[in-house]
CSV table of C-alpha atoms in Angstrom, one decimal:
chain,number,residue,atom,x,y,z
A,1,UNK,CA,3.6,-40.7,-2.2
A,2,UNK,CA,0.7,-42.6,-3.8
A,3,UNK,CA,-1.7,-41.5,-1.0
A,4,UNK,CA,-0.7,-37.9,-1.4
A,5,UNK,CA,-1.3,-38.0,-5.1
A,6,UNK,CA,-4.7,-39.6,-4.5
A,7,UNK,CA,-5.6,-36.9,-2.0
A,8,UNK,CA,-4.8,-34.1,-4.5
A,9,UNK,CA,-7.4,-35.4,-6.9
A,10,UNK,CA,-9.9,-36.6,-4.3
A,11,UNK,CA,-9.3,-40.2,-5.4
A,12,UNK,CA,-11.4,-39.7,-8.6
A,13,UNK,CA,-10.8,-42.5,-11.1
A,14,UNK,CA,-8.6,-44.5,-8.7
A,15,UNK,CA,-9.1,-48.0,-7.4
A,16,UNK,CA,-6.7,-49.4,-4.7
A,17,UNK,CA,-6.4,-52.8,-3.1
A,18,UNK,CA,-4.0,-54.9,-1.2
A,19,UNK,CA,-2.9,-58.2,-2.8
A,20,UNK,CA,-3.2,-61.5,-0.9
A,21,UNK,CA,-1.7,-64.9,-1.4
A,22,UNK,CA,-5.1,-66.6,-1.4
A,23,UNK,CA,-6.9,-66.1,-4.8
A,24,UNK,CA,-10.3,-66.0,-3.1
A,25,UNK,CA,-9.3,-63.2,-0.8
A,26,UNK,CA,-7.7,-61.3,-3.7
A,27,UNK,CA,-10.9,-61.8,-5.7
A,28,UNK,CA,-13.0,-60.3,-2.9
A,29,UNK,CA,-10.7,-57.4,-2.4
A,30,UNK,CA,-10.7,-56.6,-6.1
A,31,UNK,CA,-14.5,-56.8,-6.2
A,32,UNK,CA,-14.7,-54.4,-3.3
A,33,UNK,CA,-12.2,-52.0,-4.8
A,34,UNK,CA,-14.0,-52.0,-8.2
A,35,UNK,CA,-17.5,-52.1,-6.7
A,36,UNK,CA,-18.1,-55.4,-8.6
A,37,UNK,CA,-20.4,-58.2,-7.4
A,38,UNK,CA,-19.5,-61.8,-8.1
A,39,UNK,CA,-23.0,-63.2,-7.4
A,40,UNK,CA,-22.1,-65.1,-4.2
A,41,UNK,CA,-25.7,-64.9,-3.2
A,42,UNK,CA,-27.1,-66.5,-6.3
A,43,UNK,CA,-30.4,-68.1,-5.4
A,44,UNK,CA,-30.1,-70.8,-8.0
A,45,UNK,CA,-27.5,-72.5,-5.7
A,46,UNK,CA,-30.4,-73.4,-3.4
A,47,UNK,CA,-32.0,-75.5,-6.2
A,48,UNK,CA,-28.7,-77.0,-7.4
A,49,UNK,CA,-28.7,-75.0,-10.6
A,50,UNK,CA,-25.5,-74.0,-12.1
A,51,UNK,CA,-24.9,-70.3,-11.7
A,52,UNK,CA,-22.4,-67.6,-12.5
A,53,UNK,CA,-20.3,-68.6,-9.5
A,54,UNK,CA,-19.5,-72.1,-10.8
A,55,UNK,CA,-15.9,-71.2,-11.6
A,56,UNK,CA,-12.6,-70.5,-10.1
A,57,UNK,CA,-11.4,-67.3,-8.4
A,58,UNK,CA,-9.1,-66.6,-11.4
A,59,UNK,CA,-12.0,-66.7,-13.8
A,60,UNK,CA,-13.9,-64.4,-11.6
A,61,UNK,CA,-11.0,-62.0,-11.6
A,62,UNK,CA,-10.9,-62.2,-15.4
A,63,UNK,CA,-14.7,-61.5,-15.5
A,64,UNK,CA,-14.2,-58.4,-13.3
A,65,UNK,CA,-11.4,-57.2,-15.6
A,66,UNK,CA,-13.7,-57.6,-18.6
A,67,UNK,CA,-16.3,-55.4,-17.0
A,68,UNK,CA,-13.6,-52.9,-16.0
A,69,UNK,CA,-12.5,-52.7,-19.7
A,70,UNK,CA,-16.0,-51.4,-20.6
A,71,UNK,CA,-16.1,-48.9,-17.8
A,72,UNK,CA,-12.6,-47.6,-18.6
A,73,UNK,CA,-13.5,-47.1,-22.2
A,74,UNK,CA,-16.6,-45.1,-21.3
A,75,UNK,CA,-14.6,-43.1,-18.8
A,76,UNK,CA,-11.9,-42.3,-21.3
A,77,UNK,CA,-14.4,-41.0,-23.8
A,78,UNK,CA,-16.1,-38.8,-21.2
A,79,UNK,CA,-13.2,-37.6,-19.1
A,80,UNK,CA,-10.2,-38.2,-21.3
A,81,UNK,CA,-8.0,-39.8,-18.6
A,82,UNK,CA,-7.4,-43.4,-17.8
A,83,UNK,CA,-8.4,-45.1,-14.6
A,84,UNK,CA,-5.6,-45.9,-12.2
A,85,UNK,CA,-5.6,-49.3,-10.5
A,86,UNK,CA,-3.1,-49.6,-7.6
A,87,UNK,CA,-2.3,-53.0,-6.2
A,88,UNK,CA,-0.3,-52.9,-3.0
A,89,UNK,CA,1.7,-55.7,-1.4
A,90,UNK,CA,2.4,-57.7,-4.5
A,91,UNK,CA,5.1,-59.5,-2.6
A,92,UNK,CA,2.3,-61.4,-0.9
A,93,UNK,CA,1.5,-63.4,-4.0
A,94,UNK,CA,2.7,-67.0,-3.5
A,95,UNK,CA,5.3,-68.5,-5.8
A,96,UNK,CA,3.0,-71.4,-6.6
A,97,UNK,CA,0.9,-72.2,-9.7
A,98,UNK,CA,-2.1,-70.0,-8.6
A,99,UNK,CA,0.1,-67.1,-7.7
A,100,UNK,CA,2.0,-67.3,-11.0
A,101,UNK,CA,-1.3,-67.6,-13.0
A,102,UNK,CA,-2.6,-64.5,-11.2
A,103,UNK,CA,0.6,-62.6,-11.8
A,104,UNK,CA,0.6,-63.5,-15.5
A,105,UNK,CA,-3.1,-62.4,-15.8
A,106,UNK,CA,-2.3,-59.0,-14.1
A,107,UNK,CA,0.8,-58.4,-16.3
A,108,UNK,CA,-1.1,-59.2,-19.5
A,109,UNK,CA,-4.0,-56.9,-18.6
A,110,UNK,CA,-1.6,-54.2,-17.5
A,111,UNK,CA,0.2,-54.3,-20.9
A,112,UNK,CA,-3.1,-54.3,-22.8
A,113,UNK,CA,-4.5,-51.4,-20.8
A,114,UNK,CA,-1.3,-49.4,-21.0
A,115,UNK,CA,-1.2,-49.8,-24.8
A,116,UNK,CA,-4.8,-48.6,-25.2
A,117,UNK,CA,-4.4,-45.9,-22.6
A,118,UNK,CA,-7.5,-47.2,-20.7
A,119,UNK,CA,-6.1,-48.1,-17.3
A,120,UNK,CA,-2.8,-47.4,-15.6
A,121,UNK,CA,-1.8,-50.2,-13.3
A,122,UNK,CA,0.6,-49.6,-10.4
A,123,UNK,CA,2.2,-52.7,-8.8
A,124,UNK,CA,3.5,-51.8,-5.4
A,125,UNK,CA,5.7,-54.2,-3.5
A,126,UNK,CA,7.9,-54.4,-0.5
A,127,UNK,CA,11.3,-56.1,-0.7
A,128,UNK,CA,11.5,-56.8,3.0
A,129,UNK,CA,9.4,-59.8,4.2
A,130,UNK,CA,9.7,-61.2,7.7
A,131,UNK,CA,9.1,-64.9,7.0
């Protein structure tokens, strides 16, 4: 159903990614879906200088969401419609501290974006899990 809807509008204004239990992999997938670079190839690391990547995956995700805020505001002013962010496989988030922190961050941002009509977030999950 989601893919059919995306196809009808040629995917314009939609970002989609699959969740993962590992925050680093989630961070990479989010960056790829949003076309956001996290400065993994920062040259200062060769000279032992502290760079923009001296943080956790959760802080990087927060940084990407901050940039997405600005982009969504510009888009809403130009196009008049919010961006749609679809996160599939939410059941893969682990029930540990990292997974709960990520889920809390996603829920807080989804509430803020929905209230401001900037971004519509769709959390997609599957009840059935084989483990």
